[in-house]
Short mmCIF file of C-alpha atoms in Angstrom, two decimals:
data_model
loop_
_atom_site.label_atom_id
_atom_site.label_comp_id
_atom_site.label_asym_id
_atom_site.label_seq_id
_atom_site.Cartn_x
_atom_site.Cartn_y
_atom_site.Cartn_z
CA UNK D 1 63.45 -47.93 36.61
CA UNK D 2 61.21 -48.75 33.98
CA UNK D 3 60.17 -45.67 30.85
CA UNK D 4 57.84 -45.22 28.44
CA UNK D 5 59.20 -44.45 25.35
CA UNK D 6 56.08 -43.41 22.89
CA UNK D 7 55.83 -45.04 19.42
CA UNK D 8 52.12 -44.27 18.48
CA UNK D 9 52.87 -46.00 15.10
CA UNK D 10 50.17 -47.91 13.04
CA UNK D 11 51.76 -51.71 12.68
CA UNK D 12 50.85 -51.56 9.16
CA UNK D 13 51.90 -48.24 7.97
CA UNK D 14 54.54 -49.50 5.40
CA UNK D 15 51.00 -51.06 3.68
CA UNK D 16 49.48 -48.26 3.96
CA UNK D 17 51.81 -46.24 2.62
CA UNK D 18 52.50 -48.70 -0.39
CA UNK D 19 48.40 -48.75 -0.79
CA UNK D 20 48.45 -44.68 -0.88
CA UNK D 21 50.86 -44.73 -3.33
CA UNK D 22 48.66 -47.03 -5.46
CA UNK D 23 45.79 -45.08 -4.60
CA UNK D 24 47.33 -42.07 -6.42
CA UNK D 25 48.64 -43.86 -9.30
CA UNK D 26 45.40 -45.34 -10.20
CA UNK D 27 43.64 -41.27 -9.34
CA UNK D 28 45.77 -40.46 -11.78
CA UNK D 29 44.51 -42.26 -14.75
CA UNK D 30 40.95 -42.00 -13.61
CA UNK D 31 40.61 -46.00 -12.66
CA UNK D 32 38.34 -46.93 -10.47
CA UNK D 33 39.94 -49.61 -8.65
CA UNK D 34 37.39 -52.31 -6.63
CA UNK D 35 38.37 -54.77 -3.88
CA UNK D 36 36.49 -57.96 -4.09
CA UNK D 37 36.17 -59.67 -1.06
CA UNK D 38 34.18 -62.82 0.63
CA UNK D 39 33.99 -66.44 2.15
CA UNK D 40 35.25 -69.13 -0.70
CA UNK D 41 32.75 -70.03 -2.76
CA UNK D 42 30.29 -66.95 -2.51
CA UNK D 43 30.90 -66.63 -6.53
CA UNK D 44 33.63 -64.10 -6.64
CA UNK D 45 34.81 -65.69 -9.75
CA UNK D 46 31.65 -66.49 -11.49
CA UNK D 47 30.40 -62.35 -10.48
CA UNK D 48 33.43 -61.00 -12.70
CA UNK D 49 32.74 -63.88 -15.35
CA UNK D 50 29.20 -62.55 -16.09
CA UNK D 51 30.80 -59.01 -15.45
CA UNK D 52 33.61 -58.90 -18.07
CA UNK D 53 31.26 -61.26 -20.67
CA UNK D 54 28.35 -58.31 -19.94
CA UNK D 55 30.98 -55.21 -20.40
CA UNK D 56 34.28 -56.06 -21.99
CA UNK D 57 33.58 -54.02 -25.01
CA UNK D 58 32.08 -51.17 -23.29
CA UNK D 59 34.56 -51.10 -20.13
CA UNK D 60 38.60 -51.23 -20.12
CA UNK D 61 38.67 -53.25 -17.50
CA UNK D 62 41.62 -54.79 -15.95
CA UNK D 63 41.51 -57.99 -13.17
CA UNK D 64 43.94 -59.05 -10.68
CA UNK D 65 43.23 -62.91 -9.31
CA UNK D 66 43.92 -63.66 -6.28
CA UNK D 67 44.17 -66.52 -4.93
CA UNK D 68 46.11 -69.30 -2.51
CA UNK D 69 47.12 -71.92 -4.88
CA UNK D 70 46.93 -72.52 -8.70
CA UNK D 71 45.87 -69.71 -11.47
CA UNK D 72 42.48 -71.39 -12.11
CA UNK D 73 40.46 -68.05 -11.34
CA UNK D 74 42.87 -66.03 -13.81
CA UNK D 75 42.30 -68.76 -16.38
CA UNK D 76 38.62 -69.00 -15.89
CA UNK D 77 38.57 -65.36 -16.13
CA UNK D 78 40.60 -64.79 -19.28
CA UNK D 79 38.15 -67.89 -20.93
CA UNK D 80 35.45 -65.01 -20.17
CA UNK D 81 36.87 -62.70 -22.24
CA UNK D 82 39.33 -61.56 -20.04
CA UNK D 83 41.91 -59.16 -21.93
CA UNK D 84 44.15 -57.79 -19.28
CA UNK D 85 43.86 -60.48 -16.14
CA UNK D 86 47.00 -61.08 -13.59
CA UNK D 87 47.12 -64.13 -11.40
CA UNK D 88 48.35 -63.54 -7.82
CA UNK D 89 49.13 -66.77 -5.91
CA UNK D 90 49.92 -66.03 -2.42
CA UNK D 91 51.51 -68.92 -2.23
CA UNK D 92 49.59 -70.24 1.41
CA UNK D 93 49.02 -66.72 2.70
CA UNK D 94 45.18 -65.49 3.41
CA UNK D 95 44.59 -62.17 2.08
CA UNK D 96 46.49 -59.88 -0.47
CA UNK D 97 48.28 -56.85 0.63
CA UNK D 98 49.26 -53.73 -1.20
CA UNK D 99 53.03 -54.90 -1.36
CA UNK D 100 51.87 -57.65 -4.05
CA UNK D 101 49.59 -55.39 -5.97
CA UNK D 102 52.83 -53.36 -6.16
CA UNK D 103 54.44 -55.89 -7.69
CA UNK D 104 51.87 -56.79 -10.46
CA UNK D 105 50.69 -53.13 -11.08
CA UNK D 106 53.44 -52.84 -13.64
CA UNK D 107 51.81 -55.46 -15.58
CA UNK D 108 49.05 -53.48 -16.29
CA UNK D 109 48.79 -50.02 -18.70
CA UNK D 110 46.66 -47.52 -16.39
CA UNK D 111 46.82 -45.34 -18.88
CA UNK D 112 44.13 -47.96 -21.12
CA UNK D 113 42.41 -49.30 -18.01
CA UNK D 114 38.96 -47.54 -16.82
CA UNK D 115 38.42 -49.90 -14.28
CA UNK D 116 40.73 -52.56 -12.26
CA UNK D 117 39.16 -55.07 -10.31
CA UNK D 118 41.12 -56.87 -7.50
CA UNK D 119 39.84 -60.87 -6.58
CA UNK D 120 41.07 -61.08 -2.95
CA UNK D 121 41.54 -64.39 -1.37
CA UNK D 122 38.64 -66.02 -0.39
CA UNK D 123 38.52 -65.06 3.38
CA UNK D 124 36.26 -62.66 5.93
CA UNK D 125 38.94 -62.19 8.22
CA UNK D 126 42.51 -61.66 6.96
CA UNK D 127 41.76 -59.20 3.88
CA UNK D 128 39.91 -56.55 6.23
CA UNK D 129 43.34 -55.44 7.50
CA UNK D 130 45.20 -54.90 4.46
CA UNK D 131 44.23 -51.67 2.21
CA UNK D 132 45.11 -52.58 -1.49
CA UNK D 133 44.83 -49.01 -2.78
CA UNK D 134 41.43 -49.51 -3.36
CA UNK D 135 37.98 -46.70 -3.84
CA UNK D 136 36.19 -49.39 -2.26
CA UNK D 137 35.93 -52.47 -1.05
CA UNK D 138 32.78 -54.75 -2.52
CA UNK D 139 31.85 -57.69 -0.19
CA UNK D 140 29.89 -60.82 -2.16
CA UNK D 141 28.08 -63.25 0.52
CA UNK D 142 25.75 -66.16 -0.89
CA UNK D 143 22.36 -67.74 0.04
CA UNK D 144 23.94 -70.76 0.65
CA UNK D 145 25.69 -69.40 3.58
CA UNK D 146 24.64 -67.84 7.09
CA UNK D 147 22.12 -65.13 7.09
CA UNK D 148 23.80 -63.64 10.32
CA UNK D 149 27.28 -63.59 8.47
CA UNK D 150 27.65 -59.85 8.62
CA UNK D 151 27.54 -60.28 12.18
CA UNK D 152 29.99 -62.41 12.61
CA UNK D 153 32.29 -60.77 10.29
CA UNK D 154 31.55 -57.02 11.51
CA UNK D 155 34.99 -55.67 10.31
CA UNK D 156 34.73 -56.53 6.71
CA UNK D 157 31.26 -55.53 6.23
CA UNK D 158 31.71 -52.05 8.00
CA UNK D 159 35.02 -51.80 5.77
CA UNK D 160 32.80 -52.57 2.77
CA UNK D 161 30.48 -50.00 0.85
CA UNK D 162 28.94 -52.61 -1.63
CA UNK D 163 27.15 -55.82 -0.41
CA UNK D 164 26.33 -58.47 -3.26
CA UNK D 165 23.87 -61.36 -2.33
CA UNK D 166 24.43 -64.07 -5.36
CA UNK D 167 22.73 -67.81 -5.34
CA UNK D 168 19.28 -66.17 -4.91
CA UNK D 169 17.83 -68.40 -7.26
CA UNK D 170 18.65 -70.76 -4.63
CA UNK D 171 16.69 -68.81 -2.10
CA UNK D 172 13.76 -71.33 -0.01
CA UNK D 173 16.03 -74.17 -0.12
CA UNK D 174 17.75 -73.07 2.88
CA UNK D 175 16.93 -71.20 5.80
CA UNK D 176 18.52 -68.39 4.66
CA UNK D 177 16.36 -65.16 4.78
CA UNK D 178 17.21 -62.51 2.65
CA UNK D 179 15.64 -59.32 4.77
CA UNK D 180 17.48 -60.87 7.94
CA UNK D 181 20.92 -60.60 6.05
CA UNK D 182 20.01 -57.08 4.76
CA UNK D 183 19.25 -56.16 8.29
CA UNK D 184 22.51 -57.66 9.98
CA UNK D 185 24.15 -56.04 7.14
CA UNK D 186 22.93 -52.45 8.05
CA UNK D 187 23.08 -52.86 11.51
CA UNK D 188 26.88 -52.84 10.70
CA UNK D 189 26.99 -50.58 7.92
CA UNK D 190 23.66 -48.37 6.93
CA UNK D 191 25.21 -46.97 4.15
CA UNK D 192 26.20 -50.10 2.38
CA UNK D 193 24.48 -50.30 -0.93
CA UNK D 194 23.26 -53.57 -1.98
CA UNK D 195 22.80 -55.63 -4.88
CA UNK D 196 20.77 -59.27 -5.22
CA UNK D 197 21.89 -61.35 -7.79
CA UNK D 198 22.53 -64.87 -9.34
CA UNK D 199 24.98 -65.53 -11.41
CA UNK D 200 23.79 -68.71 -12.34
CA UNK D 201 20.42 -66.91 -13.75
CA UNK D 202 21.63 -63.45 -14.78
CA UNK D 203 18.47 -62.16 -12.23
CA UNK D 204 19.41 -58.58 -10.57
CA UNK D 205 23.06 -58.41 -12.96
CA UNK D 206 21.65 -55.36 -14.74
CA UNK D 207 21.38 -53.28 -11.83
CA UNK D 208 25.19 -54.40 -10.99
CA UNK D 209 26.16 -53.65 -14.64
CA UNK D 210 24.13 -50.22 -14.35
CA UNK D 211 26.03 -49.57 -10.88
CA UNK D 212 29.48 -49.95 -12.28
CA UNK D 213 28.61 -48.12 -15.31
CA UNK D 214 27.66 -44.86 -13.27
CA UNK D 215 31.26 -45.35 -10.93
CA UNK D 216 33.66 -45.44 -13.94
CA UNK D 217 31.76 -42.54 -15.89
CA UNK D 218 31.70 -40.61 -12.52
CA UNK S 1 45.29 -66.01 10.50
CA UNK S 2 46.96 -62.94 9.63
CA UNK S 3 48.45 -62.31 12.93
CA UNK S 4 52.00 -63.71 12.51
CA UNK S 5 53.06 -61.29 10.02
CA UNK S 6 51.52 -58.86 12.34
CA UNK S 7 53.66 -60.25 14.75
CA UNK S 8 56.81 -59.99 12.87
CA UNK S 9 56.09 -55.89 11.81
CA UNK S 10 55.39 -55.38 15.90
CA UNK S 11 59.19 -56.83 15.64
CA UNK S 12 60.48 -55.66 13.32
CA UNK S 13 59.73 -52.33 14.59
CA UNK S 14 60.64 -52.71 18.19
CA UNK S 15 64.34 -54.35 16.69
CA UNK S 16 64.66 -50.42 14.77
CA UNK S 17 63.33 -48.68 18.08
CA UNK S 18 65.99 -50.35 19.65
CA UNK S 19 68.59 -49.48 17.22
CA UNK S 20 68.10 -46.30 16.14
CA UNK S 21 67.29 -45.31 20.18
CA UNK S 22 70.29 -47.26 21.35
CA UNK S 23 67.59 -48.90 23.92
CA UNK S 24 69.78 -51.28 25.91
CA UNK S 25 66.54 -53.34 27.29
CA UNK S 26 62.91 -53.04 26.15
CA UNK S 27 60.59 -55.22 29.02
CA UNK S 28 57.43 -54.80 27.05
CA UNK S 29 55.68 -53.55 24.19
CA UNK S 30 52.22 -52.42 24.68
CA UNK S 31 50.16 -52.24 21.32
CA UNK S 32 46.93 -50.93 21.15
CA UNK S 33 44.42 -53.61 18.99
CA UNK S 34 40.79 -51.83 18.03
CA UNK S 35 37.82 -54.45 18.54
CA UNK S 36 36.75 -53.99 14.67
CA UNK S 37 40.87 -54.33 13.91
CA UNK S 38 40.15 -57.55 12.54
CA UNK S 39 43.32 -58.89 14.77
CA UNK S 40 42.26 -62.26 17.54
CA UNK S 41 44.75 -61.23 20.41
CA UNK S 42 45.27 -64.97 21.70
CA UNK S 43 47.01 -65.25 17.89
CA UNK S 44 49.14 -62.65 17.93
CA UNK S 45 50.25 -63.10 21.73
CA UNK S 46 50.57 -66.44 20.10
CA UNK S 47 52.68 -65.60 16.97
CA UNK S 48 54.58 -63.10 18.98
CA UNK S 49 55.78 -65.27 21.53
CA UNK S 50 57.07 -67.80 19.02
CA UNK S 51 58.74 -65.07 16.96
CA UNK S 52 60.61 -63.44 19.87
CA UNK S 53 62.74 -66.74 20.35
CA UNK S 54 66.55 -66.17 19.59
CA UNK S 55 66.42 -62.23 18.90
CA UNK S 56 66.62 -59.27 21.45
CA UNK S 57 63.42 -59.85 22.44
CA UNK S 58 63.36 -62.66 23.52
CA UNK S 59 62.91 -61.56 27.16
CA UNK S 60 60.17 -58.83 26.11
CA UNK S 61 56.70 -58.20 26.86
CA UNK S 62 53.60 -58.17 24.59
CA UNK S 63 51.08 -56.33 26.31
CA UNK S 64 47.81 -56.28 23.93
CA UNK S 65 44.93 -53.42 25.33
CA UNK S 66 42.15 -54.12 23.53
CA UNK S 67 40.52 -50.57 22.44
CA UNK S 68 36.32 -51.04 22.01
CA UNK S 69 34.15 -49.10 19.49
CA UNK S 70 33.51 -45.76 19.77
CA UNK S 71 30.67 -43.86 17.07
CA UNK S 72 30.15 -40.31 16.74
CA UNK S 73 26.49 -40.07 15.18
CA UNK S 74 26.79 -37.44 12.14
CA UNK S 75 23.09 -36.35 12.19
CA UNK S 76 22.43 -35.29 15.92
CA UNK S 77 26.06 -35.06 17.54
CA UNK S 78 26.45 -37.92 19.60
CA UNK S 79 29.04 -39.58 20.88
CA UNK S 80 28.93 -42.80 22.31
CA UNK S 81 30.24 -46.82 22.50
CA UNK S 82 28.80 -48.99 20.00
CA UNK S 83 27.62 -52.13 21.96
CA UNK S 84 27.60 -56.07 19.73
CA UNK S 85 28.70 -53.92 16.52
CA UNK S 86 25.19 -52.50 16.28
CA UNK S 87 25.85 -49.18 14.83
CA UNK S 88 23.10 -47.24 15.81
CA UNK S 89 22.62 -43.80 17.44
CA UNK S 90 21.16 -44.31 21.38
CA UNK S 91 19.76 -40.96 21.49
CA UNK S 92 18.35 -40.54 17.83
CA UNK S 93 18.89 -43.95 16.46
CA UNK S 94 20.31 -42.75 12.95
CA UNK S 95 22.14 -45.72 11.39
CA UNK S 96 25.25 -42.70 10.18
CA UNK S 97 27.63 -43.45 12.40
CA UNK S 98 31.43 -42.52 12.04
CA UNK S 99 33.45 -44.33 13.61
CA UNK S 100 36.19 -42.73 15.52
CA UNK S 101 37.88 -45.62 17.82
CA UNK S 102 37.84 -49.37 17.57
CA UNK S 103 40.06 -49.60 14.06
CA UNK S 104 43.22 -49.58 15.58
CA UNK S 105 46.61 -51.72 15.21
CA UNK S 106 49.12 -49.34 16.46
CA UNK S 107 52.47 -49.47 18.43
CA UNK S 108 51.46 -47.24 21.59
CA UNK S 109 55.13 -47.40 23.17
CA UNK S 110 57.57 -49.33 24.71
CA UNK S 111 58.75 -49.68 27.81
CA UNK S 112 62.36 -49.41 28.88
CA UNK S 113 64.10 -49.66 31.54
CA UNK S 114 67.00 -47.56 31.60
CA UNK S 115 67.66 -44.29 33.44
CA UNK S 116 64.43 -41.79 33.14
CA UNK S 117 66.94 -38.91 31.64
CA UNK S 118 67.95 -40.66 28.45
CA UNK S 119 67.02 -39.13 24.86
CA UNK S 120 64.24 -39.89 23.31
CA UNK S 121 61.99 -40.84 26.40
CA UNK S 122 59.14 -39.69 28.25
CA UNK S 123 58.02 -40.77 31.51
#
């Protein structure tokens, strides 16, 4: 005789318990935390280069690198002015979870942080599962990648509430179109707000600086 | 690939069912895995299977529904199934769209087999 014994229990809840706790740690000193996510090689790193060189001495802001192997991003990071940057090497595994932000938190003073910026691994997949504690989640895709992207990763871009296109300096030299990603995106997400960008250039960073500006004074 | 440590938690938390609800046998674990969940089934039958070797388990049942996308439109009312991800309204085709199903990665229950009158289980 075979019973049904009900569970009804998320398989993640001790993460998402561990990412509320975050969540209310960082409310509490007013940081705005962001989760950056994306395929490798978008420009995740280069973004928060031109980021912390554009705002260190306006912004508090704090960085935890993520990444698979070696602390390259964290050193690249702290080159770029960098004050408060913590590597997290996953050590093979594909996204970050909120039970390793526990254990780096400490390293950081919340109390002298306004905003904290999380590097995930690079991956469109994995990281869409995990909360980290984050407000929000910003997702960076490049011209030198898929237009239809969004579509193919539906779960990370209707997790996300920030798109950033970077490379578009590059834009013509692929088939790449910029108002078919844009669409793709929306058709996901309408509410996604989106930035276009090149790092390489500096074209479309003021907007970004402007944007995170107006979230950390909010 | 994500899936095996999802694998282990489904586990992990089956092993504590059966502990805490002095289960003698469970036969299969049904989970409930939202289309937007971000989980591939195939892996985590996969990783499950593999994991389940040489523990209590080992004779259990992963049973994976697949749950699709549901939207409930926030401007006219609507409620509907969103269709290729496209998360638009059918009847007013606003893009504001809450999702209300399709997210999930939960444990919906276990089956046991085991007298119906024991504690802790419904039929």
């Amino acid at each position: 005789m075979a019973t049904q014994v009900k569970i009804e229990k998320k398989v993640l809840s001790e993460n998402d318990r561990l990412a509320a706790d975050i969540r209310q740690q960082l409310q509490q000193h007013g940081v705005v935390a962001l989760n950056f996510v994306s395929s490798p090689g978008s420009g995740k790193t280069s973004l928060l280069e031109k980021t912390l060189s554009a705002l260190k001495d306006e912004l508090r802001i704090g960085l935890i690198a993520g990444d698979v192997q070696t602390e390259n991003d964290a050193n690249r990071l702290r080159l770029a002015g960098g004050q408060m940057v913590q590597p997290l090497v996953t050590g093979g595994a594909c996204h970050l979870d909120a039970k390793m932000i526990t254990r780096v938190l400490p390293e950081f003073d919340l109390s002298r942080l306004d905003l904290l910026i999380i590097e995930n691994v690079g991956n469109l997949v994995c990281p869409s599962s995990y909360d980290l504690g984050e407000a929000m989640k910003v997702v960076l895709i490049s011209t030198t990648e898929g237009d239809d992207k969004p579509l193919k990763y539906p779960g990370m871009f209707r997790r996300s509430s920030v798109m950033v296109i970077n490379k578009i300096d590059l834009l013509g030299t692929s088939d790449f179109d910029l108002e078919r990603v844009k669409a793709n995106a929306r058709q996901i997400n309408a509410d996604l707000k989106i930035f276009e960008v090149s790092c390489r250039t500096g074209e479309g960073l003021d907007a970004w600086y402007d944007w995170l500006r107006d979230l950390v004074r909010r | 690939m994500h899936e095996l440590s999802i694998a282990q938690s489904i586990l992990n938390t089956a092993l504590q069912e059966m502990a805490s609800r002095q289960l003698p046998r469970i036969s299969k674990i049904v989970v409930h895995v939202g289309a937007l969940s971000g989980v591939v089934p195939e892996a985590l039958q996969f990783g499950f299977d593999a994991l389940k070797k040489q523990t209590p388990l080992e004779g259990t049942e992963l049973s994976i529904e697949m749950i699709p996308v549901r939207g409930h439109c926030t401007d006219c009312g609507a409620d509907f199934e969103v269709e290729n991800f496209a998360f638009s309204c059918p009847q007013c085709q606003s893009g504001h769209i809450q999702m209300t199903r399709g997210d999930e990665l939960n444990i919906a229950y276990l089956e046991v087999e085991e007298e119906p009158s024991a504690s802790g289980a419904t039929s």
